[in-house]
Amino acid sequence: MSALPPGAYRPPSDRWGTFARLAKNLPEGSIAVVDRTVAKLHPSLLPTLEARSPRAIIQLTGGESAKTFTALEKVLAGGLALPRSGTLVAVGGGTIGDVSTVAAHLLKRGVRLVQVPTTLLAAVDSSVGGKGAVDMTVRGRVVKNPAGVFHYADEGWVCPEFFDTLSDAQRREGALEAWKMVVSLDAPRFRRYVRKPPALEKLVKDARALKESICAQDPYEHTGLRRVLNFGHTFGHVLESVSRFKLSHGDGVGLGMLLALDVGRHLGVTPEPVAAEVEAALSNGPGVQGRERAAALLRRAPIKDVLALLTADKKAGARGELRMVLLTAIGATEVRDVDEPSWRALWPAWTKGVRP
């Protein structure tokens, strides 16, 4: 057992293999939080868990409905009998991982957590870095992640069999998050990706390593270094919310990166050639959705709702300005406070689906 307190920062301990083989290391008497759809797609999953004599297996429906206080209470209730030395294993995508992280932090003031990402998006991003959160509703709109914790997983199990049942759209959104990290953190790797997009296993390993390199230096977001990981998230979260989460998180971040490139160009932070090169790479590589998708969502969103979502964003500044991550070059970023007139000047072009 680790001498560190439960959930404290620790370098990731990644294990690759089949779920059946890795689950042999799961202590008896653990609890599992499982995405219902994953359990249906992989019939051996629940019997494998049941063979470890779990105290509870809590099935949730993946998606934003898993990140509510109602779902959190269900997980906490299932874990009431878990000892302080117990383990919670999260088997699912990012939303299952999020609510499980919060539950692991709260149960007995912290229990051991094992993340088993079953989507490419969760594998490259949310299952690394220790963050978990649930959503809240503000003025009738869902605000993403305002209530959350840091609780690092003891282990991450990467089981490629789970990726076999992903749709092309799910693969795209995971690839977009991985490319986000390469675009903002690693120019040489970006050039290699443009020449030849990586195989899935390399994409996952590269993304997890890049994110960990940042989290190791700023594990609890005390220094601000981790802000770089929010490239594309400011308006990406808005697009997700105004779509009532019909737009996936990865696709939201992809479109949010395009809008962040626009803001950077408008403010003179992002050089025009850099913005053009990145937009082309995101289109040709992971396949970011077109600007018309963002325009269709923004056209039907009352500006007061967009303002409310941006104001509620946990990354907003003290005076309501947006604290955005903007590219200064490929692999280099700057955090800039963006006032309302600056981004509002881009709104007409955004709602028409064209570059400002």
C-alpha positions as YAML, in Angstrom:
chain: A
units: angstrom
residues:
- id: 1
  name: MET
  ca: [0.00, 0.00, 0.00]
- id: 2
  name: SER
  ca: [1.16, 3.55, -0.71]
- id: 3
  name: ALA
  ca: [2.27, 5.74, 2.19]
- id: 4
  name: LEU
  ca: [0.64, 8.73, 0.51]
- id: 5
  name: PRO
  ca: [-2.84, 9.84, 1.63]
- id: 6
  name: PRO
  ca: [-5.65, 8.50, -0.58]
- id: 7
  name: GLY
  ca: [-6.01, 10.61, -3.70]
- id: 8
  name: ALA
  ca: [-2.75, 12.54, -3.23]
- id: 9
  name: TYR
  ca: [-0.64, 13.24, -6.31]
- id: 10
  name: ARG
  ca: [1.35, 10.32, -7.57]
- id: 11
  name: PRO
  ca: [2.84, 9.59, -11.00]
- id: 12
  name: PRO
  ca: [0.45, 7.49, -13.05]
- id: 13
  name: SER
  ca: [0.81, 3.75, -12.82]
- id: 14
  name: ASP
  ca: [-0.48, 2.65, -16.21]
- id: 15
  name: ARG
  ca: [-1.19, -1.00, -16.89]
- id: 16
  name: TRP
  ca: [-2.06, -2.20, -20.39]
- id: 17
  name: GLY
  ca: [-3.82, -5.49, -21.07]
- id: 18
  name: THR
  ca: [-7.18, -7.22, -21.15]
- id: 19
  name: PHE
  ca: [-9.65, -6.30, -18.45]
- id: 20
  name: ALA
  ca: [-9.91, -9.93, -17.33]
- id: 21
  name: ARG
  ca: [-6.17, -10.12, -16.69]
- id: 22
  name: LEU
  ca: [-5.87, -6.75, -14.96]
- id: 23
  name: ALA
  ca: [-8.96, -7.35, -12.80]
- id: 24
  name: LYS
  ca: [-7.16, -10.20, -11.07]
- id: 25
  name: ASN
  ca: [-5.30, -7.46, -9.17]
- id: 26
  name: LEU
  ca: [-8.52, -5.88, -7.89]
- id: 27
  name: PRO
  ca: [-8.88, -6.46, -4.13]
- id: 28
  name: GLU
  ca: [-11.94, -8.36, -2.98]
- id: 29
  name: GLY
  ca: [-14.61, -6.20, -1.40]
- id: 30
  name: SER
  ca: [-14.07, -3.29, -3.80]
- id: 31
  name: ILE
  ca: [-16.91, -1.36, -5.40]
- id: 32
  name: ALA
  ca: [-17.23, -0.74, -9.12]
- id: 33
  name: VAL
  ca: [-18.96, 2.05, -11.02]
- id: 34
  name: VAL
  ca: [-19.75, 0.81, -14.52]
- id: 35
  name: ASP
  ca: [-21.24, 2.42, -17.62]
- id: 36
  name: ARG
  ca: [-24.38, 0.43, -18.52]
- id: 37
  name: THR
  ca: [-23.67, 0.60, -22.24]
- id: 38
  name: VAL
  ca: [-20.13, -0.71, -21.78]
- id: 39
  name: ALA
  ca: [-21.49, -3.61, -19.74]
- id: 40
  name: LYS
  ca: [-23.90, -4.49, -22.56]
- id: 41
  name: LEU
  ca: [-21.25, -4.23, -25.26]
- id: 42
  name: HIS
  ca: [-18.78, -6.36, -23.28]
- id: 43
  name: PRO
  ca: [-20.77, -9.24, -21.69]
- id: 44
  name: SER
  ca: [-17.78, -10.63, -19.78]
- id: 45
  name: LEU
  ca: [-17.27, -7.36, -17.87]
- id: 46
  name: LEU
  ca: [-19.76, -7.84, -15.04]
- id: 47
  name: PRO
  ca: [-18.94, -11.54, -14.45]
- id: 48
  name: THR
  ca: [-15.25, -10.60, -14.27]
- id: 49
  name: LEU
  ca: [-16.02, -8.03, -11.60]
- id: 50
  name: GLU
  ca: [-18.40, -10.34, -9.74]
- id: 51
  name: ALA
  ca: [-15.62, -12.94, -9.50]
- id: 52
  name: ARG
  ca: [-13.78, -10.48, -7.23]
- id: 53
  name: SER
  ca: [-16.66, -10.53, -4.68]
- id: 54
  name: PRO
  ca: [-17.40, -6.80, -4.86]
- id: 55
  name: ARG
  ca: [-19.35, -5.02, -2.14]
- id: 56
  name: ALA
  ca: [-21.34, -3.29, -4.88]
- id: 57
  name: ILE
  ca: [-21.48, -2.79, -8.64]
- id: 58
  name: ILE
  ca: [-23.20, 0.51, -9.44]
- id: 59
  name: GLN
  ca: [-24.33, 0.87, -13.04]
- id: 60
  name: LEU
  ca: [-24.87, 4.37, -14.41]
- id: 61
  name: THR
  ca: [-25.85, 5.71, -17.80]
- id: 62
  name: GLY
  ca: [-22.85, 7.48, -19.29]
- id: 63
  name: GLY
  ca: [-23.08, 11.09, -20.42]
- id: 64
  name: GLU
  ca: [-23.73, 14.29, -18.53]
- id: 65
  name: SER
  ca: [-26.56, 12.66, -16.55]
- id: 66
  name: ALA
  ca: [-23.83, 10.72, -14.74]
- id: 67
  name: LYS
  ca: [-22.37, 13.97, -13.44]
- id: 68
  name: THR
  ca: [-25.31, 15.01, -11.27]
- id: 69
  name: PHE
  ca: [-25.64, 15.06, -7.51]
- id: 70
  name: THR
  ca: [-28.30, 12.35, -7.89]
- id: 71
  name: ALA
  ca: [-25.81, 10.00, -9.57]
- id: 72
  name: LEU
  ca: [-23.13, 10.93, -7.06]
- id: 73
  name: GLU
  ca: [-25.44, 10.05, -4.17]
- id: 74
  name: LYS
  ca: [-26.15, 6.67, -5.77]
- id: 75
  name: VAL
  ca: [-22.42, 5.89, -5.91]
- id: 76
  name: LEU
  ca: [-21.87, 7.09, -2.34]
- id: 77
  name: ALA
  ca: [-24.76, 4.95, -1.10]
- id: 78
  name: GLY
  ca: [-23.26, 1.90, -2.83]
- id: 79
  name: GLY
  ca: [-19.96, 2.56, -1.13]
- id: 80
  name: LEU
  ca: [-21.18, 3.04, 2.43]
- id: 81
  name: ALA
  ca: [-19.75, -0.31, 3.54]
- id: 82
  name: LEU
  ca: [-16.39, 0.30, 1.88]
- id: 83
  name: PRO
  ca: [-13.53, 0.54, 4.40]
- id: 84
  name: ARG
  ca: [-11.05, 3.41, 4.32]
- id: 85
  name: SER
  ca: [-8.56, 0.99, 2.77]
- id: 86
  name: GLY
  ca: [-11.04, -0.01, 0.05]
- id: 87
  name: THR
  ca: [-10.90, 0.51, -3.69]
- id: 88
  name: LEU
  ca: [-13.34, 2.10, -6.11]
- id: 89
  name: VAL
  ca: [-12.86, 1.08, -9.74]
- id: 90
  name: ALA
  ca: [-14.39, 3.29, -12.45]
- id: 91
  name: VAL
  ca: [-15.17, 1.55, -15.74]
- id: 92
  name: GLY
  ca: [-16.45, 3.95, -18.35]
- id: 93
  name: GLY
  ca: [-15.87, 7.18, -20.19]
- id: 94
  name: GLY
  ca: [-15.06, 10.60, -18.81]
- id: 95
  name: THR
  ca: [-18.36, 11.24, -17.08]
- id: 96
  name: ILE
  ca: [-18.21, 7.93, -15.20]
- id: 97
  name: GLY
  ca: [-14.62, 8.72, -14.28]
- id: 98
  name: ASP
  ca: [-15.60, 12.19, -13.08]
- id: 99
  name: VAL
  ca: [-18.37, 11.16, -10.72]
- id: 100
  name: SER
  ca: [-16.27, 8.21, -9.49]
- id: 101
  name: THR
  ca: [-13.36, 10.52, -8.71]
- id: 102
  name: VAL
  ca: [-15.60, 12.77, -6.62]
- id: 103
  name: ALA
  ca: [-17.09, 9.74, -4.86]
- id: 104
  name: ALA
  ca: [-13.66, 8.23, -4.13]
- id: 105
  name: HIS
  ca: [-12.62, 11.54, -2.59]
- id: 106
  name: LEU
  ca: [-15.69, 11.74, -0.35]
- id: 107
  name: LEU
  ca: [-16.11, 8.11, 0.72]
- id: 108
  name: LYS
  ca: [-14.50, 7.66, 4.16]
- id: 109
  name: ARG
  ca: [-12.62, 10.92, 3.43]
- id: 110
  name: GLY
  ca: [-10.77, 9.22, 0.60]
- id: 111
  name: VAL
  ca: [-10.42, 5.70, -0.80]
- id: 112
  name: ARG
  ca: [-8.20, 4.13, -3.42]
- id: 113
  name: LEU
  ca: [-9.24, 4.77, -7.03]
- id: 114
  name: VAL
  ca: [-8.59, 2.75, -10.20]
- id: 115
  name: GLN
  ca: [-9.50, 4.37, -13.52]
- id: 116
  name: VAL
  ca: [-10.47, 2.10, -16.44]
- id: 117
  name: PRO
  ca: [-11.22, 4.41, -19.38]
- id: 118
  name: THR
  ca: [-13.42, 2.80, -22.00]
- id: 119
  name: THR
  ca: [-13.46, 5.69, -24.46]
- id: 120
  name: LEU
  ca: [-10.54, 7.15, -26.34]
- id: 121
  name: LEU
  ca: [-11.41, 10.58, -24.92]
- id: 122
  name: ALA
  ca: [-11.15, 9.33, -21.34]
- id: 123
  name: ALA
  ca: [-7.97, 7.40, -22.10]
- id: 124
  name: VAL
  ca: [-6.13, 10.41, -23.51]
- id: 125
  name: ASP
  ca: [-7.42, 13.02, -21.10]
- id: 126
  name: SER
  ca: [-9.87, 12.77, -18.22]
- id: 127
  name: SER
  ca: [-8.50, 9.60, -16.60]
- id: 128
  name: VAL
  ca: [-5.13, 11.35, -16.14]
- id: 129
  name: GLY
  ca: [-4.59, 14.31, -13.83]
- id: 130
  name: GLY
  ca: [-6.68, 13.56, -10.77]
- id: 131
  name: LYS
  ca: [-9.58, 15.90, -11.48]
- id: 132
  name: GLY
  ca: [-13.23, 14.96, -10.96]
- id: 133
  name: ALA
  ca: [-16.32, 17.14, -10.96]
- id: 134
  name: VAL
  ca: [-20.09, 17.23, -11.21]
- id: 135
  name: ASP
  ca: [-22.29, 19.71, -13.04]
- id: 136
  name: MET
  ca: [-24.79, 22.27, -11.79]
- id: 137
  name: THR
  ca: [-27.70, 24.08, -13.40]
- id: 138
  name: VAL
  ca: [-27.62, 27.88, -13.61]
- id: 139
  name: ARG
  ca: [-30.56, 29.80, -15.09]
- id: 140
  name: GLY
  ca: [-31.82, 26.66, -16.77]
- id: 141
  name: ARG
  ca: [-28.48, 25.85, -18.40]
- id: 142
  name: VAL
  ca: [-26.08, 23.15, -17.27]
- id: 143
  name: VAL
  ca: [-22.72, 24.56, -16.15]
- id: 144
  name: LYS
  ca: [-19.93, 22.02, -16.48]
- id: 145
  name: ASN
  ca: [-17.69, 21.08, -13.58]
- id: 146
  name: PRO
  ca: [-18.17, 23.91, -11.02]
- id: 147
  name: ALA
  ca: [-18.07, 21.47, -8.06]
- id: 148
  name: GLY
  ca: [-15.07, 19.18, -8.05]
- id: 149
  name: VAL
  ca: [-12.04, 17.67, -6.37]
- id: 150
  name: PHE
  ca: [-8.50, 16.48, -6.97]
- id: 151
  name: HIS
  ca: [-8.15, 12.77, -6.28]
- id: 152
  name: TYR
  ca: [-5.44, 10.95, -8.18]
- id: 153
  name: ALA
  ca: [-5.93, 7.34, -9.25]
- id: 154
  name: ASP
  ca: [-3.57, 4.72, -7.86]
- id: 155
  name: GLU
  ca: [-3.67, 2.92, -11.19]
- id: 156
  name: GLY
  ca: [-4.91, 3.43, -14.73]
- id: 157
  name: TRP
  ca: [-5.90, 0.32, -16.68]
- id: 158
  name: VAL
  ca: [-5.81, 0.77, -20.45]
- id: 159
  name: CYS
  ca: [-7.70, -2.09, -22.10]
- id: 160
  name: PRO
  ca: [-7.69, -1.71, -25.91]
- id: 161
  name: GLU
  ca: [-10.60, -4.16, -26.23]
- id: 162
  name: PHE
  ca: [-12.93, -1.41, -25.03]
- id: 163
  name: PHE
  ca: [-11.90, 0.83, -27.93]
- id: 164
  name: ASP
  ca: [-12.96, -1.80, -30.48]
- id: 165
  name: THR
  ca: [-16.64, -0.96, -29.97]
- id: 166
  name: LEU
  ca: [-16.25, 2.83, -30.31]
- id: 167
  name: SER
  ca: [-17.96, 4.68, -33.14]
- id: 168
  name: ASP
  ca: [-16.05, 6.84, -35.60]
- id: 169
  name: ALA
  ca: [-17.45, 9.91, -33.80]
- id: 170
  name: GLN
  ca: [-16.12, 8.68, -30.45]
- id: 171
  name: ARG
  ca: [-12.71, 8.04, -31.96]
- id: 172
  name: ARG
  ca: [-12.73, 11.53, -33.48]
- id: 173
  name: GLU
  ca: [-13.49, 13.28, -30.21]
- id: 174
  name: GLY
  ca: [-10.74, 11.40, -28.41]
- id: 175
  name: ALA
  ca: [-8.28, 12.21, -31.18]
- id: 176
  name: LEU
  ca: [-9.22, 15.91, -30.97]
- id: 177
  name: GLU
  ca: [-8.29, 16.04, -27.28]
- id: 178
  name: ALA
  ca: [-5.00, 14.28, -28.00]
- id: 179
  name: TRP
  ca: [-4.18, 16.68, -30.82]
- id: 180
  name: LYS
  ca: [-5.06, 19.59, -28.52]
- id: 181
  name: MET
  ca: [-2.21, 18.60, -26.24]
- id: 182
  name: VAL
  ca: [0.21, 18.16, -29.13]
- id: 183
  name: VAL
  ca: [-0.78, 21.51, -30.69]
- id: 184
  name: SER
  ca: [-0.32, 23.42, -27.44]
- id: 185
  name: LEU
  ca: [2.65, 21.54, -25.93]
- id: 186
  name: ASP
  ca: [4.85, 19.78, -28.48]
- id: 187
  name: ALA
  ca: [5.74, 21.37, -31.84]
- id: 188
  name: PRO
  ca: [8.06, 18.56, -33.07]
- id: 189
  name: ARG
  ca: [5.41, 15.93, -32.35]
- id: 190
  name: PHE
  ca: [2.81, 18.11, -34.10]
- id: 191
  name: ARG
  ca: [4.97, 18.11, -37.24]
- id: 192
  name: ARG
  ca: [5.26, 14.32, -37.09]
- id: 193
  name: TYR
  ca: [1.50, 13.95, -36.63]
- id: 194
  name: VAL
  ca: [0.84, 16.17, -39.66]
- id: 195
  name: ARG
  ca: [3.15, 14.02, -41.81]
- id: 196
  name: LYS
  ca: [1.64, 10.77, -40.55]
- id: 197
  name: PRO
  ca: [-1.19, 10.54, -38.02]
- id: 198
  name: PRO
  ca: [-0.25, 8.07, -35.25]
- id: 199
  name: ALA
  ca: [-1.76, 4.68, -34.55]
- id: 200
  name: LEU
  ca: [-4.26, 4.56, -31.72]
- id: 201
  name: GLU
  ca: [-1.95, 3.07, -29.09]
- id: 202
  name: LYS
  ca: [0.75, 5.67, -29.75]
- id: 203
  name: LEU
  ca: [-1.85, 8.46, -29.69]
- id: 204
  name: VAL
  ca: [-3.01, 7.33, -26.24]
- id: 205
  name: LYS
  ca: [0.50, 6.92, -24.84]
- id: 206
  name: ASP
  ca: [1.67, 10.27, -26.22]
- id: 207
  name: ALA
  ca: [-1.34, 12.15, -24.88]
- id: 208
  name: ARG
  ca: [-1.14, 10.59, -21.42]
- id: 209
  name: ALA
  ca: [2.58, 11.37, -21.22]
- id: 210
  name: LEU
  ca: [2.10, 14.98, -22.32]
- id: 211
  name: LYS
  ca: [-0.68, 15.60, -19.83]
- id: 212
  name: GLU
  ca: [1.27, 13.96, -17.03]
- id: 213
  name: SER
  ca: [4.31, 16.14, -17.81]
- id: 214
  name: ILE
  ca: [2.18, 19.18, -16.98]
- id: 215
  name: CYS
  ca: [0.32, 17.69, -14.00]
- id: 216
  name: ALA
  ca: [3.58, 16.61, -12.35]
- id: 217
  name: GLN
  ca: [4.66, 20.26, -12.24]
- id: 218
  name: ASP
  ca: [1.29, 21.62, -11.07]
- id: 219
  name: PRO
  ca: [-0.68, 18.71, -9.56]
- id: 220
  name: TYR
  ca: [-3.35, 20.85, -7.86]
- id: 221
  name: GLU
  ca: [-3.46, 23.88, -10.18]
- id: 222
  name: HIS
  ca: [-1.65, 26.10, -7.67]
- id: 223
  name: THR
  ca: [0.82, 27.65, -10.10]
- id: 224
  name: GLY
  ca: [-1.43, 28.09, -13.12]
- id: 225
  name: LEU
  ca: [0.74, 25.89, -15.32]
- id: 226
  name: ARG
  ca: [-2.12, 23.45, -15.92]
- id: 227
  name: ARG
  ca: [-4.16, 26.18, -17.58]
- id: 228
  name: VAL
  ca: [-2.51, 25.24, -20.86]
- id: 229
  name: LEU
  ca: [-4.64, 22.09, -20.83]
- id: 230
  name: ASN
  ca: [-7.74, 24.30, -21.18]
- id: 231
  name: PHE
  ca: [-6.96, 25.33, -24.75]
- id: 232
  name: GLY
  ca: [-10.29, 25.22, -26.59]
- id: 233
  name: HIS
  ca: [-12.34, 24.64, -23.45]
- id: 234
  name: THR
  ca: [-13.75, 28.13, -22.79]
- id: 235
  name: PHE
  ca: [-16.10, 28.29, -25.77]
- id: 236
  name: GLY
  ca: [-16.09, 24.51, -26.14]
- id: 237
  name: HIS
  ca: [-18.00, 24.21, -22.87]
- id: 238
  name: VAL
  ca: [-20.43, 26.91, -24.03]
- id: 239
  name: LEU
  ca: [-21.14, 25.02, -27.25]
- id: 240
  name: GLU
  ca: [-21.70, 21.79, -25.32]
- id: 241
  name: SER
  ca: [-24.13, 23.48, -22.96]
- id: 242
  name: VAL
  ca: [-26.18, 25.36, -25.56]
- id: 243
  name: SER
  ca: [-26.50, 22.09, -27.51]
- id: 244
  name: ARG
  ca: [-27.91, 20.55, -24.32]
- id: 245
  name: PHE
  ca: [-24.97, 18.15, -24.59]
- id: 246
  name: LYS
  ca: [-25.92, 16.72, -27.96]
- id: 247
  name: LEU
  ca: [-22.47, 18.01, -28.95]
- id: 248
  name: SER
  ca: [-19.87, 15.75, -27.35]
- id: 249
  name: HIS
  ca: [-17.09, 17.12, -25.17]
- id: 250
  name: GLY
  ca: [-14.34, 16.25, -27.65]
- id: 251
  name: ASP
  ca: [-16.18, 17.86, -30.54]
- id: 252
  name: GLY
  ca: [-16.89, 20.88, -28.36]
- id: 253
  name: VAL
  ca: [-13.19, 21.25, -27.59]
- id: 254
  name: GLY
  ca: [-12.39, 20.86, -31.29]
- id: 255
  name: LEU
  ca: [-14.70, 23.71, -32.23]
- id: 256
  name: GLY
  ca: [-13.58, 25.65, -29.17]
- id: 257
  name: MET
  ca: [-10.00, 25.48, -30.47]
- id: 258
  name: LEU
  ca: [-11.10, 27.10, -33.72]
- id: 259
  name: LEU
  ca: [-12.77, 29.94, -31.81]
- id: 260
  name: ALA
  ca: [-9.70, 30.31, -29.57]
- id: 261
  name: LEU
  ca: [-7.56, 30.65, -32.69]
- id: 262
  name: ASP
  ca: [-9.91, 33.44, -33.82]
- id: 263
  name: VAL
  ca: [-9.62, 35.25, -30.48]
- id: 264
  name: GLY
  ca: [-5.84, 34.91, -30.60]
- id: 265
  name: ARG
  ca: [-5.67, 36.33, -34.11]
- id: 266
  name: HIS
  ca: [-8.02, 39.18, -33.20]
- id: 267
  name: LEU
  ca: [-5.85, 40.15, -30.22]
- id: 268
  name: GLY
  ca: [-2.58, 39.80, -32.13]
- id: 269
  name: VAL
  ca: [-1.43, 36.91, -29.95]
- id: 270
  name: THR
  ca: [-1.76, 34.09, -32.49]
- id: 271
  name: PRO
  ca: [0.04, 34.75, -35.80]
- id: 272
  name: GLU
  ca: [-2.15, 34.26, -38.86]
- id: 273
  name: PRO
  ca: [0.06, 31.49, -40.36]
- id: 274
  name: VAL
  ca: [-0.06, 29.56, -37.08]
- id: 275
  name: ALA
  ca: [-3.87, 29.80, -36.89]
- id: 276
  name: ALA
  ca: [-4.24, 28.68, -40.49]
- id: 277
  name: GLU
  ca: [-1.82, 25.76, -40.10]
- id: 278
  name: VAL
  ca: [-3.47, 24.49, -36.91]
- id: 279
  name: GLU
  ca: [-6.99, 24.76, -38.33]
- id: 280
  name: ALA
  ca: [-5.93, 22.81, -41.43]
- id: 281
  name: ALA
  ca: [-4.21, 20.15, -39.30]
- id: 282
  name: LEU
  ca: [-7.27, 19.71, -37.07]
- id: 283
  name: SER
  ca: [-9.42, 19.29, -40.16]
- id: 284
  name: ASN
  ca: [-7.11, 16.87, -41.97]
- id: 285
  name: GLY
  ca: [-5.97, 14.90, -38.91]
- id: 286
  name: PRO
  ca: [-8.60, 14.19, -36.25]
- id: 287
  name: GLY
  ca: [-11.36, 15.76, -38.39]
- id: 288
  name: VAL
  ca: [-12.74, 18.71, -36.44]
- id: 289
  name: GLN
  ca: [-16.36, 19.47, -37.30]
- id: 290
  name: GLY
  ca: [-16.94, 22.45, -39.58]
- id: 291
  name: ARG
  ca: [-17.55, 25.98, -38.38]
- id: 292
  name: GLU
  ca: [-21.17, 25.75, -39.51]
- id: 293
  name: ARG
  ca: [-21.80, 23.33, -36.61]
- id: 294
  name: ALA
  ca: [-20.68, 25.97, -34.12]
- id: 295
  name: ALA
  ca: [-22.66, 28.64, -35.96]
- id: 296
  name: ALA
  ca: [-25.87, 26.62, -35.85]
- id: 297
  name: LEU
  ca: [-25.57, 26.29, -32.08]
- id: 298
  name: LEU
  ca: [-24.60, 29.90, -31.40]
- id: 299
  name: ARG
  ca: [-27.38, 31.30, -33.64]
- id: 300
  name: ARG
  ca: [-30.03, 29.73, -31.45]
- id: 301
  name: ALA
  ca: [-28.34, 30.64, -28.15]
- id: 302
  name: PRO
  ca: [-29.60, 33.87, -26.50]
- id: 303
  name: ILE
  ca: [-26.56, 36.02, -25.81]
- id: 304
  name: LYS
  ca: [-27.64, 36.41, -22.17]
- id: 305
  name: ASP
  ca: [-27.37, 32.63, -21.76]
- id: 306
  name: VAL
  ca: [-23.89, 32.62, -23.30]
- id: 307
  name: LEU
  ca: [-22.87, 35.44, -20.95]
- id: 308
  name: ALA
  ca: [-24.24, 33.51, -17.96]
- id: 309
  name: LEU
  ca: [-22.29, 30.39, -18.96]
- id: 310
  name: LEU
  ca: [-19.07, 32.32, -19.46]
- id: 311
  name: THR
  ca: [-19.51, 34.16, -16.15]
- id: 312
  name: ALA
  ca: [-20.09, 30.86, -14.34]
- id: 313
  name: ASP
  ca: [-17.01, 29.29, -15.95]
- id: 314
  name: LYS
  ca: [-14.50, 28.47, -13.21]
- id: 315
  name: LYS
  ca: [-11.76, 29.88, -15.44]
- id: 316
  name: ALA
  ca: [-13.30, 33.38, -15.52]
- id: 317
  name: GLY
  ca: [-11.38, 36.25, -13.97]
- id: 318
  name: ALA
  ca: [-12.44, 38.30, -10.96]
- id: 319
  name: ARG
  ca: [-14.02, 41.03, -13.11]
- id: 320
  name: GLY
  ca: [-15.79, 38.59, -15.40]
- id: 321
  name: GLU
  ca: [-13.17, 38.62, -18.16]
- id: 322
  name: LEU
  ca: [-12.40, 35.33, -19.86]
- id: 323
  name: ARG
  ca: [-9.07, 33.76, -18.91]
- id: 324
  name: MET
  ca: [-8.27, 32.04, -22.19]
- id: 325
  name: VAL
  ca: [-5.37, 29.92, -23.37]
- id: 326
  name: LEU
  ca: [-4.20, 31.31, -26.72]
- id: 327
  name: LEU
  ca: [-1.51, 30.00, -29.05]
- id: 328
  name: THR
  ca: [1.56, 32.16, -29.59]
- id: 329
  name: ALA
  ca: [3.18, 29.47, -31.75]
- id: 330
  name: ILE
  ca: [2.67, 25.76, -32.29]
- id: 331
  name: GLY
  ca: [3.62, 24.18, -28.98]
- id: 332
  name: ALA
  ca: [3.57, 27.51, -27.11]
- id: 333
  name: THR
  ca: [0.72, 29.32, -25.36]
- id: 334
  name: GLU
  ca: [-0.14, 32.41, -23.37]
- id: 335
  name: VAL
  ca: [-2.93, 32.90, -20.86]
- id: 336
  name: ARG
  ca: [-4.73, 36.13, -21.65]
- id: 337
  name: ASP
  ca: [-7.66, 37.91, -20.00]
- id: 338
  name: VAL
  ca: [-10.18, 38.59, -22.76]
- id: 339
  name: ASP
  ca: [-12.83, 41.24, -22.14]
- id: 340
  name: GLU
  ca: [-16.35, 40.99, -23.50]
- id: 341
  name: PRO
  ca: [-16.00, 43.53, -26.35]
- id: 342
  name: SER
  ca: [-13.06, 41.55, -27.76]
- id: 343
  name: TRP
  ca: [-14.90, 38.27, -28.19]
- id: 344
  name: ARG
  ca: [-18.24, 39.95, -28.98]
- id: 345
  name: ALA
  ca: [-16.55, 41.54, -32.02]
- id: 346
  name: LEU
  ca: [-16.15, 38.02, -33.43]
- id: 347
  name: TRP
  ca: [-19.74, 36.96, -32.79]
- id: 348
  name: PRO
  ca: [-21.21, 38.01, -36.20]
- id: 349
  name: ALA
  ca: [-18.64, 35.87, -38.06]
- id: 350
  name: TRP
  ca: [-19.05, 32.97, -35.65]
- id: 351
  name: THR
  ca: [-22.82, 32.88, -36.15]
- id: 352
  name: LYS
  ca: [-22.30, 32.86, -39.91]
- id: 353
  name: GLY
  ca: [-19.85, 29.96, -39.76]
- id: 354
  name: VAL
  ca: [-16.91, 31.86, -41.26]
- id: 355
  name: ARG
  ca: [-13.46, 32.86, -40.02]
- id: 356
  name: PRO
  ca: [-13.49, 36.47, -38.72]
...
